Amino acid sequence: MEPQPMNGGDGPTSYSRNSSHQRAGVSAATAFIQDGIAEELELGVALHNNVYSTVRNSFAIADLGCSVGPNTFLAVEAILEAVRLKYGPALPQFHVFFNDQVGNDFNTLFRSLPPDAGYFAAGVAGSFHRRLFPKSSIHFVHSSYSIQWLSRVPKEVRDRENSASWNKGRIIYTGAPREVWTAYAAQYAEDLRSFLQARAEEVVFGGLMALLFPFSQSGNSSKDSPLSRLFTLLGSTLMDMAKKGHEVEEEKVDSFNLPIYIPSMTEFKGLVEENGYFSVVRTEALPPPVSSAAKEVFARAVSMSMRAGTEGMLSDHFGSQVVDDLFEKYEKKIVDSSGLLEINPTGEAAELFVLLKRKTLAIN
């Protein structure tokens, strides 16, 4: 299974109406992005595989995994503000590339584009695990809550007959045999290698890449993280429905796995170092936003957010007729699971902001 785009449109189950958690994270990272631009961004002429890269008439920004808004516009505006402050009238034009999967609702995205945006906008459809732009053409890359999604579910996890990684009764690797986690970790490493190599070719020397994603604070991604606990609870809701005959077959649950992986900081940094074309210039570990809402309101918000992110995959596998019932039961299960009510009752950091800088190092 491959990841599906977030729910499009602007209806009650859309990502645009159910991404307040992500918006809070983007807002929290704004100061880090702006400080990074002020301190680290370098836009002098650089020779890159015999192609000169410089800012002459425009500054190019790419938001990878943009979805449908409005969070992407918040991030882009923060970047623009910081670049304008640093370079002033020397940068008369900005070009922003909004990227997501081919099935993303780009119509809703561009209908909600700010009318006075102050930049030229373009949609770029395709997986960010491969090249999307010409060599040495992008000055700033932003991606929030996206690189935890894998390009696919590991094939070993889907092999019922011949693999020790067959993930019976679960939808992610948490709580599964070590072989399942190993398969997921290997797929994540493969995907992040591809992501970093593609960006190394696209980003100009001295350019920056800002990434915000959930991570495992324990240093071992086979352990629970706040987000993985929520996915585990969703999986147990599906199993409950299967055992009670609620339009879900247990065999269908056994064969359903989400293409998502929550890395540790050690894993991520190790892959950046292996790539060799970026320097880690800033890391910030962030706790998830704290909610003061009543438990029923909070559970509703979490359930709707999870639905906005996973409904496409669930509908493809189980049929759209089960989705309403599934998330009603999931919402109740969140309320009944006191240990999960706050997602992160200990206050541990659960999200990682990383700022990478493209080294002056040509790719052969």
mmCIF file of C-alpha atoms in Angstrom:
data_model
loop_
_atom_site.group_PDB
_atom_site.id
_atom_site.type_symbol
_atom_site.label_atom_id
_atom_site.label_comp_id
_atom_site.label_asym_id
_atom_site.label_seq_id
_atom_site.Cartn_x
_atom_site.Cartn_y
_atom_site.Cartn_z
ATOM 1 C CA MET A 1 0.000 0.000 0.000
ATOM 2 C CA GLU A 2 1.161 3.500 -0.847
ATOM 3 C CA PRO A 3 0.203 6.628 1.111
ATOM 4 C CA GLN A 4 -2.874 8.523 -0.040
ATOM 5 C CA PRO A 5 -3.326 12.307 0.035
ATOM 6 C CA MET A 6 -5.031 13.971 2.973
ATOM 7 C CA ASN A 7 -8.801 14.497 2.644
ATOM 8 C CA GLY A 8 -9.426 17.296 0.161
ATOM 9 C CA GLY A 9 -12.108 19.954 -0.054
ATOM 10 C CA ASP A 10 -13.229 22.103 2.851
ATOM 11 C CA GLY A 11 -15.964 19.891 4.289
ATOM 12 C CA PRO A 12 -16.288 18.642 7.878
ATOM 13 C CA THR A 13 -13.848 15.742 7.404
ATOM 14 C CA SER A 14 -11.321 17.664 5.286
ATOM 15 C CA TYR A 15 -7.680 18.149 6.211
ATOM 16 C CA SER A 16 -8.102 21.912 5.913
ATOM 17 C CA ARG A 17 -10.619 21.826 8.790
ATOM 18 C CA ASN A 18 -8.885 19.156 10.851
ATOM 19 C CA SER A 19 -5.208 20.082 10.930
ATOM 20 C CA SER A 20 -5.057 22.483 13.867
ATOM 21 C CA HIS A 21 -2.399 20.307 15.536
ATOM 22 C CA GLN A 22 -0.168 20.598 12.480
ATOM 23 C CA ARG A 23 -0.851 24.309 12.274
ATOM 24 C CA ALA A 24 0.292 24.752 15.876
ATOM 25 C CA GLY A 25 3.509 22.892 15.057
ATOM 26 C CA VAL A 26 4.168 25.035 11.988
ATOM 27 C CA SER A 27 3.569 28.156 14.077
ATOM 28 C CA ALA A 28 5.994 26.920 16.747
ATOM 29 C CA ALA A 29 8.666 26.307 14.103
ATOM 30 C CA THR A 30 8.275 29.747 12.490
ATOM 31 C CA ALA A 31 10.803 31.439 14.771
ATOM 32 C CA PHE A 32 13.364 28.679 14.114
ATOM 33 C CA ILE A 33 12.929 29.080 10.355
ATOM 34 C CA GLN A 34 13.286 32.834 10.491
ATOM 35 C CA ASP A 35 16.343 32.696 12.743
ATOM 36 C CA GLY A 36 17.882 30.108 10.447
ATOM 37 C CA ILE A 37 17.374 32.277 7.375
ATOM 38 C CA ALA A 38 18.906 35.283 9.136
ATOM 39 C CA GLU A 39 21.945 33.330 10.333
ATOM 40 C CA GLU A 40 22.570 30.600 7.751
ATOM 41 C CA LEU A 41 21.126 31.367 4.318
ATOM 42 C CA GLU A 42 23.840 32.103 1.733
ATOM 43 C CA LEU A 43 22.954 33.103 -1.793
ATOM 44 C CA GLY A 44 26.253 33.892 -3.473
ATOM 45 C CA VAL A 45 27.190 32.459 -6.835
ATOM 46 C CA ALA A 46 28.259 28.820 -6.599
ATOM 47 C CA LEU A 47 29.559 26.427 -9.223
ATOM 48 C CA HIS A 48 27.488 23.232 -9.172
ATOM 49 C CA ASN A 49 28.267 20.660 -11.836
ATOM 50 C CA ASN A 50 29.241 23.486 -14.185
ATOM 51 C CA VAL A 51 25.915 25.251 -13.621
ATOM 52 C CA TYR A 52 25.972 28.622 -11.902
ATOM 53 C CA SER A 53 23.353 29.000 -9.193
ATOM 54 C CA THR A 54 22.546 32.407 -7.860
ATOM 55 C CA VAL A 55 19.628 34.624 -6.999
ATOM 56 C CA ARG A 56 19.214 37.134 -9.800
ATOM 57 C CA ASN A 57 15.533 37.860 -10.349
ATOM 58 C CA SER A 58 13.759 35.287 -8.206
ATOM 59 C CA PHE A 59 13.964 33.190 -5.065
ATOM 60 C CA ALA A 60 12.535 29.667 -5.265
ATOM 61 C CA ILE A 61 10.751 27.953 -2.356
ATOM 62 C CA ALA A 62 9.376 24.406 -2.367
ATOM 63 C CA ASP A 63 6.883 23.125 0.189
ATOM 64 C CA LEU A 64 6.913 19.336 0.030
ATOM 65 C CA GLY A 65 3.765 17.571 1.193
ATOM 66 C CA CYS A 66 1.758 20.798 1.112
ATOM 67 C CA SER A 67 -1.702 19.155 1.204
ATOM 68 C CA VAL A 68 -4.582 21.611 0.676
ATOM 69 C CA GLY A 69 -3.815 24.445 3.088
ATOM 70 C CA PRO A 70 -4.027 26.578 5.089
ATOM 71 C CA ASN A 71 -0.876 25.481 6.961
ATOM 72 C CA THR A 72 1.332 25.617 3.891
ATOM 73 C CA PHE A 73 0.552 29.312 3.413
ATOM 74 C CA LEU A 74 1.545 30.055 7.011
ATOM 75 C CA ALA A 75 4.938 28.399 6.486
ATOM 76 C CA VAL A 76 5.557 30.088 3.132
ATOM 77 C CA GLU A 77 4.723 33.523 4.503
ATOM 78 C CA ALA A 78 7.188 33.045 7.366
ATOM 79 C CA ILE A 79 9.930 32.135 4.883
ATOM 80 C CA LEU A 80 9.150 35.087 2.621
ATOM 81 C CA GLU A 81 9.120 37.527 5.511
ATOM 82 C CA ALA A 82 12.529 36.384 6.724
ATOM 83 C CA VAL A 83 14.114 36.428 3.258
ATOM 84 C CA ARG A 84 12.742 39.905 2.525
ATOM 85 C CA LEU A 85 14.068 41.135 5.838
ATOM 86 C CA LYS A 86 17.532 39.753 5.100
ATOM 87 C CA TYR A 87 17.892 40.729 1.445
ATOM 88 C CA GLY A 88 15.410 43.566 0.920
ATOM 89 C CA PRO A 89 14.817 44.802 -2.649
ATOM 90 C CA ALA A 90 17.662 42.655 -3.991
ATOM 91 C CA LEU A 91 15.056 39.864 -4.330
ATOM 92 C CA PRO A 92 12.242 41.354 -6.408
ATOM 93 C CA GLN A 93 10.393 38.098 -7.200
ATOM 94 C CA PHE A 94 9.510 34.884 -5.416
ATOM 95 C CA HIS A 95 8.455 31.585 -6.933
ATOM 96 C CA VAL A 96 6.719 29.050 -4.646
ATOM 97 C CA PHE A 97 6.256 25.420 -5.659
ATOM 98 C CA PHE A 98 3.519 23.532 -3.809
ATOM 99 C CA ASN A 99 4.190 19.804 -3.976
ATOM 100 C CA ASP A 100 2.125 16.780 -3.036
ATOM 101 C CA GLN A 101 1.029 13.467 -4.494
ATOM 102 C CA VAL A 102 -0.726 13.337 -7.850
ATOM 103 C CA GLY A 103 -4.095 12.729 -6.170
ATOM 104 C CA ASN A 104 -3.812 15.773 -3.903
ATOM 105 C CA ASP A 105 -6.671 18.296 -4.080
ATOM 106 C CA PHE A 106 -4.715 21.058 -5.792
ATOM 107 C CA ASN A 107 -7.994 22.719 -6.821
ATOM 108 C CA THR A 108 -8.856 23.488 -3.207
ATOM 109 C CA LEU A 109 -5.258 24.534 -2.560
ATOM 110 C CA PHE A 110 -5.211 27.116 -5.324
ATOM 111 C CA ARG A 111 -8.741 28.343 -4.654
ATOM 112 C CA SER A 112 -7.587 29.254 -1.138
ATOM 113 C CA LEU A 113 -4.311 30.850 -2.269
ATOM 114 C CA PRO A 114 -4.009 34.287 -0.618
ATOM 115 C CA PRO A 115 -5.008 36.894 -3.232
ATOM 116 C CA ASP A 116 -2.167 39.205 -2.194
ATOM 117 C CA ALA A 117 0.393 36.418 -1.784
ATOM 118 C CA GLY A 118 3.229 38.362 -3.373
ATOM 119 C CA TYR A 119 4.709 35.361 -5.164
ATOM 120 C CA PHE A 120 4.257 33.262 -8.281
ATOM 121 C CA ALA A 121 2.703 29.924 -7.363
ATOM 122 C CA ALA A 122 2.868 26.560 -9.097
ATOM 123 C CA GLY A 123 1.701 23.060 -8.223
ATOM 124 C CA VAL A 124 4.159 20.181 -8.578
ATOM 125 C CA ALA A 125 2.521 16.762 -8.425
ATOM 126 C CA GLY A 126 4.638 13.744 -7.574
ATOM 127 C CA SER A 127 6.424 11.858 -4.816
ATOM 128 C CA PHE A 128 9.119 13.782 -2.951
ATOM 129 C CA HIS A 129 11.062 10.532 -2.697
ATOM 130 C CA ARG A 130 12.351 11.321 -6.194
ATOM 131 C CA ARG A 131 13.586 14.352 -8.136
ATOM 132 C CA LEU A 132 11.013 17.089 -8.682
ATOM 133 C CA PHE A 133 13.049 20.122 -9.813
ATOM 134 C CA PRO A 134 16.038 20.972 -12.041
ATOM 135 C CA LYS A 135 19.510 20.829 -10.564
ATOM 136 C CA SER A 136 20.494 23.677 -8.276
ATOM 137 C CA SER A 137 17.194 25.514 -8.679
ATOM 138 C CA ILE A 138 15.651 25.687 -5.178
ATOM 139 C CA HIS A 139 16.809 28.056 -2.446
ATOM 140 C CA PHE A 140 14.594 26.938 0.443
ATOM 141 C CA VAL A 141 12.782 23.650 1.025
ATOM 142 C CA HIS A 142 10.103 23.303 3.685
ATOM 143 C CA SER A 143 8.280 20.144 4.725
ATOM 144 C CA SER A 144 6.139 19.640 7.810
ATOM 145 C CA TYR A 145 4.441 16.427 8.999
ATOM 146 C CA SER A 146 5.283 14.648 5.746
ATOM 147 C CA ILE A 147 8.568 12.745 5.726
ATOM 148 C CA GLN A 148 7.275 10.220 8.276
ATOM 149 C CA TRP A 149 5.129 8.834 5.435
ATOM 150 C CA LEU A 150 6.851 6.024 3.564
ATOM 151 C CA SER A 151 6.712 5.533 -0.181
ATOM 152 C CA ARG A 152 5.076 2.151 0.474
ATOM 153 C CA VAL A 153 4.408 -0.452 3.134
ATOM 154 C CA PRO A 154 7.492 -2.726 3.383
ATOM 155 C CA LYS A 155 6.958 -5.749 1.150
ATOM 156 C CA GLU A 156 8.063 -8.144 3.917
ATOM 157 C CA VAL A 157 5.184 -6.981 6.116
ATOM 158 C CA ARG A 158 2.705 -7.898 3.353
ATOM 159 C CA ASP A 159 4.077 -11.408 2.736
ATOM 160 C CA ARG A 160 1.804 -13.702 4.718
ATOM 161 C CA GLU A 161 3.250 -16.972 3.496
ATOM 162 C CA ASN A 162 7.017 -16.488 3.542
ATOM 163 C CA SER A 163 7.985 -13.644 5.866
ATOM 164 C CA ALA A 164 8.598 -13.465 9.617
ATOM 165 C CA SER A 165 7.571 -9.808 9.292
ATOM 166 C CA TRP A 166 3.917 -10.662 8.563
ATOM 167 C CA ASN A 167 2.143 -8.147 10.798
ATOM 168 C CA LYS A 168 -0.971 -10.015 11.881
ATOM 169 C CA GLY A 169 -3.577 -8.032 13.803
ATOM 170 C CA ARG A 170 -1.723 -4.709 13.716
ATOM 171 C CA ILE A 171 -1.637 -1.734 11.363
ATOM 172 C CA ILE A 172 1.843 -0.422 12.304
ATOM 173 C CA TYR A 173 5.022 -1.869 13.816
ATOM 174 C CA THR A 174 4.522 -0.801 17.442
ATOM 175 C CA GLY A 175 4.092 -3.838 19.679
ATOM 176 C CA ALA A 176 4.901 -6.184 16.808
ATOM 177 C CA PRO A 177 7.758 -8.695 16.608
ATOM 178 C CA ARG A 178 11.166 -7.128 16.023
ATOM 179 C CA GLU A 179 11.187 -8.373 12.420
ATOM 180 C CA VAL A 180 8.259 -6.062 11.635
ATOM 181 C CA TRP A 181 10.020 -3.005 13.057
ATOM 182 C CA THR A 182 13.215 -3.974 11.201
ATOM 183 C CA ALA A 183 11.310 -4.042 7.900
ATOM 184 C CA TYR A 184 9.764 -0.637 8.578
ATOM 185 C CA ALA A 185 13.105 0.843 9.643
ATOM 186 C CA ALA A 186 14.758 -0.433 6.461
ATOM 187 C CA GLN A 187 12.006 1.081 4.304
ATOM 188 C CA TYR A 188 12.348 4.408 6.111
ATOM 189 C CA ALA A 189 16.109 4.413 5.565
ATOM 190 C CA GLU A 190 15.659 3.659 1.861
ATOM 191 C CA ASP A 191 13.086 6.436 1.477
ATOM 192 C CA LEU A 192 15.007 9.068 3.409
ATOM 193 C CA ARG A 193 18.146 8.287 1.407
ATOM 194 C CA SER A 194 16.177 8.912 -1.785
ATOM 195 C CA PHE A 195 14.625 12.092 -0.357
ATOM 196 C CA LEU A 196 17.975 13.552 0.701
ATOM 197 C CA GLN A 197 19.741 12.638 -2.540
ATOM 198 C CA ALA A 198 17.000 14.280 -4.610
ATOM 199 C CA ARG A 199 17.138 17.455 -2.528
ATOM 200 C CA ALA A 200 20.958 17.504 -2.659
ATOM 201 C CA GLU A 201 20.689 17.816 -6.429
ATOM 202 C CA GLU A 202 17.937 20.419 -6.355
ATOM 203 C CA VAL A 203 19.012 22.804 -3.567
ATOM 204 C CA VAL A 204 21.605 25.504 -4.316
ATOM 205 C CA PHE A 205 24.848 25.680 -2.358
ATOM 206 C CA GLY A 206 24.133 27.581 0.859
ATOM 207 C CA GLY A 207 20.391 26.910 0.546
ATOM 208 C CA LEU A 208 18.332 25.600 3.449
ATOM 209 C CA MET A 209 15.865 22.826 4.167
ATOM 210 C CA ALA A 210 13.485 23.012 7.155
ATOM 211 C CA LEU A 211 11.843 19.753 8.243
ATOM 212 C CA LEU A 212 9.263 19.193 10.986
ATOM 213 C CA PHE A 213 8.174 15.640 11.767
ATOM 214 C CA PRO A 214 7.162 13.354 14.657
ATOM 215 C CA PHE A 215 10.013 11.418 16.229
ATOM 216 C CA SER A 216 10.672 8.851 18.913
ATOM 217 C CA GLN A 217 12.267 10.428 21.971
ATOM 218 C CA SER A 218 13.328 7.056 23.383
ATOM 219 C CA GLY A 219 16.140 6.741 20.850
ATOM 220 C CA ASN A 220 14.637 3.464 19.684
ATOM 221 C CA SER A 221 11.867 3.703 17.129
ATOM 222 C CA SER A 222 10.580 0.243 17.994
ATOM 223 C CA LYS A 223 9.259 1.799 21.200
ATOM 224 C CA ASP A 224 6.026 3.740 21.583
ATOM 225 C CA SER A 225 5.752 7.375 20.602
ATOM 226 C CA PRO A 226 2.649 9.537 21.216
ATOM 227 C CA LEU A 227 1.596 9.293 17.568
ATOM 228 C CA SER A 228 2.272 5.567 17.248
ATOM 229 C CA ARG A 229 0.073 4.967 20.301
ATOM 230 C CA LEU A 230 -2.801 6.672 18.506
ATOM 231 C CA PHE A 231 -2.276 4.510 15.423
ATOM 232 C CA THR A 232 -2.132 1.417 17.644
ATOM 233 C CA LEU A 233 -5.470 2.421 19.154
ATOM 234 C CA LEU A 234 -6.928 2.816 15.657
ATOM 235 C CA GLY A 235 -5.724 -0.678 14.814
ATOM 236 C CA SER A 236 -7.295 -2.139 17.942
ATOM 237 C CA THR A 237 -10.576 -0.411 17.008
ATOM 238 C CA LEU A 238 -10.502 -2.167 13.655
ATOM 239 C CA MET A 239 -9.842 -5.512 15.370
ATOM 240 C CA ASP A 240 -12.740 -4.917 17.773
ATOM 241 C CA MET A 241 -15.026 -4.305 14.801
ATOM 242 C CA ALA A 242 -13.776 -7.451 13.064
ATOM 243 C CA LYS A 243 -14.330 -9.665 16.110
ATOM 244 C CA LYS A 244 -17.859 -8.305 16.532
ATOM 245 C CA GLY A 245 -18.715 -8.661 12.855
ATOM 246 C CA HIS A 246 -19.027 -4.935 12.175
ATOM 247 C CA GLU A 247 -18.479 -4.924 8.375
ATOM 248 C CA VAL A 248 -14.753 -5.556 8.866
ATOM 249 C CA GLU A 249 -13.102 -8.929 8.269
ATOM 250 C CA GLU A 250 -10.205 -9.939 10.512
ATOM 251 C CA GLU A 251 -8.230 -11.103 7.490
ATOM 252 C CA LYS A 252 -8.620 -7.610 6.034
ATOM 253 C CA VAL A 253 -7.145 -6.110 9.209
ATOM 254 C CA ASP A 254 -4.260 -8.571 9.088
ATOM 255 C CA SER A 255 -3.384 -7.435 5.566
ATOM 256 C CA PHE A 256 -3.696 -3.692 6.258
ATOM 257 C CA ASN A 257 -0.602 -1.738 7.286
ATOM 258 C CA LEU A 258 -0.024 1.992 7.293
ATOM 259 C CA PRO A 259 3.034 3.311 5.417
ATOM 260 C CA ILE A 260 4.282 5.438 8.284
ATOM 261 C CA TYR A 261 7.391 5.340 10.460
ATOM 262 C CA ILE A 262 8.332 7.504 13.444
ATOM 263 C CA PRO A 263 12.157 7.701 13.492
ATOM 264 C CA SER A 264 14.485 8.450 16.360
ATOM 265 C CA MET A 265 16.758 11.482 16.210
ATOM 266 C CA THR A 266 19.736 9.129 15.978
ATOM 267 C CA GLU A 267 18.303 7.371 12.926
ATOM 268 C CA PHE A 268 17.532 10.625 11.149
ATOM 269 C CA LYS A 269 20.877 12.288 11.845
ATOM 270 C CA GLY A 270 22.755 9.144 10.878
ATOM 271 C CA LEU A 271 21.118 9.127 7.443
ATOM 272 C CA VAL A 272 21.859 12.833 6.950
ATOM 273 C CA GLU A 273 25.511 12.212 7.768
ATOM 274 C CA GLU A 274 25.573 9.230 5.419
ATOM 275 C CA ASN A 275 24.222 11.401 2.602
ATOM 276 C CA GLY A 276 26.986 13.926 3.184
ATOM 277 C CA TYR A 277 25.570 16.879 1.255
ATOM 278 C CA PHE A 278 23.844 18.673 4.151
ATOM 279 C CA SER A 279 24.957 20.055 7.493
ATOM 280 C CA VAL A 280 22.586 19.949 10.457
ATOM 281 C CA VAL A 281 22.632 23.561 11.636
ATOM 282 C CA ARG A 282 19.766 23.438 14.141
ATOM 283 C CA THR A 283 17.580 20.879 15.890
ATOM 284 C CA GLU A 284 14.706 21.582 18.245
ATOM 285 C CA ALA A 285 12.706 18.877 20.019
ATOM 286 C CA LEU A 286 9.142 20.066 20.550
ATOM 287 C CA PRO A 287 6.393 18.709 22.780
ATOM 288 C CA PRO A 288 2.970 18.454 21.128
ATOM 289 C CA PRO A 289 0.569 21.299 21.915
ATOM 290 C CA VAL A 290 -1.293 20.884 25.201
ATOM 291 C CA SER A 291 -5.076 20.858 24.969
ATOM 292 C CA SER A 292 -7.280 22.245 27.737
ATOM 293 C CA ALA A 293 -10.467 21.051 26.051
ATOM 294 C CA ALA A 294 -12.877 18.651 27.702
ATOM 295 C CA LYS A 295 -11.977 15.026 27.048
ATOM 296 C CA GLU A 296 -14.893 14.462 24.665
ATOM 297 C CA VAL A 297 -13.986 17.567 22.638
ATOM 298 C CA PHE A 298 -10.346 16.561 22.583
ATOM 299 C CA ALA A 299 -11.154 12.999 21.524
ATOM 300 C CA ARG A 300 -13.346 14.324 18.734
ATOM 301 C CA ALA A 301 -10.550 16.563 17.453
ATOM 302 C CA VAL A 302 -8.003 13.732 17.502
ATOM 303 C CA SER A 303 -10.385 11.342 15.754
ATOM 304 C CA MET A 304 -11.209 13.852 13.020
ATOM 305 C CA SER A 305 -7.541 14.649 12.478
ATOM 306 C CA MET A 306 -6.693 10.956 12.123
ATOM 307 C CA ARG A 307 -9.604 10.518 9.734
ATOM 308 C CA ALA A 308 -8.425 13.411 7.564
ATOM 309 C CA GLY A 309 -5.029 11.731 7.243
ATOM 310 C CA THR A 310 -5.989 8.071 6.787
ATOM 311 C CA GLU A 311 -9.479 7.917 5.295
ATOM 312 C CA GLY A 312 -8.257 7.429 1.729
ATOM 313 C CA MET A 313 -6.199 4.360 2.618
ATOM 314 C CA LEU A 314 -8.882 2.895 4.878
ATOM 315 C CA SER A 315 -11.590 3.350 2.258
ATOM 316 C CA ASP A 316 -9.463 1.744 -0.425
ATOM 317 C CA HIS A 317 -8.839 -1.334 1.730
ATOM 318 C CA PHE A 318 -12.020 -1.797 3.780
ATOM 319 C CA GLY A 319 -14.589 0.149 1.765
ATOM 320 C CA SER A 320 -15.937 3.623 2.427
ATOM 321 C CA GLN A 321 -19.021 2.223 4.185
ATOM 322 C CA VAL A 322 -17.022 1.368 7.341
ATOM 323 C CA VAL A 323 -15.367 4.749 7.867
ATOM 324 C CA ASP A 324 -18.101 6.590 9.793
ATOM 325 C CA ASP A 325 -18.597 3.692 12.212
ATOM 326 C CA LEU A 326 -14.847 3.177 12.630
ATOM 327 C CA PHE A 327 -14.130 6.736 13.684
ATOM 328 C CA GLU A 328 -17.165 6.950 15.953
ATOM 329 C CA LYS A 329 -15.843 3.901 17.799
ATOM 330 C CA TYR A 330 -12.283 5.249 17.684
ATOM 331 C CA GLU A 331 -13.390 8.533 19.247
ATOM 332 C CA LYS A 332 -15.093 6.667 22.088
ATOM 333 C CA LYS A 333 -12.020 4.511 22.564
ATOM 334 C CA ILE A 334 -9.847 7.603 22.949
ATOM 335 C CA VAL A 335 -12.176 8.888 25.672
ATOM 336 C CA ASP A 336 -12.060 5.520 27.443
ATOM 337 C CA SER A 337 -8.255 5.249 27.210
ATOM 338 C CA SER A 338 -7.186 7.576 29.996
ATOM 339 C CA GLY A 339 -3.490 6.988 29.357
ATOM 340 C CA LEU A 340 -3.877 8.297 25.832
ATOM 341 C CA LEU A 341 -6.192 11.164 26.588
ATOM 342 C CA GLU A 342 -3.426 13.734 26.575
ATOM 343 C CA ILE A 343 -1.496 11.794 23.904
ATOM 344 C CA ASN A 344 1.655 12.717 25.784
ATOM 345 C CA PRO A 345 0.939 12.936 29.535
ATOM 346 C CA THR A 346 4.620 13.003 30.496
ATOM 347 C CA GLY A 347 5.358 16.043 28.357
ATOM 348 C CA GLU A 348 8.125 14.267 26.440
ATOM 349 C CA ALA A 349 9.266 15.843 23.184
ATOM 350 C CA ALA A 350 7.409 14.247 20.312
ATOM 351 C CA GLU A 351 8.208 16.380 17.264
ATOM 352 C CA LEU A 352 11.538 17.371 15.788
ATOM 353 C CA PHE A 353 12.433 20.517 13.868
ATOM 354 C CA VAL A 354 15.626 20.223 11.853
ATOM 355 C CA LEU A 355 17.303 22.868 9.717
ATOM 356 C CA LEU A 356 19.717 21.534 7.102
ATOM 357 C CA LYS A 357 22.150 23.579 5.012
ATOM 358 C CA ARG A 358 23.385 22.492 1.596
ATOM 359 C CA LYS A 359 27.135 22.117 1.668
ATOM 360 C CA THR A 360 29.408 23.519 -1.050
ATOM 361 C CA LEU A 361 30.007 20.061 -2.403
ATOM 362 C CA ALA A 362 29.325 19.052 -6.006
ATOM 363 C CA ILE A 363 27.565 15.814 -6.892
ATOM 364 C CA ASN A 364 29.457 13.658 -9.334
#
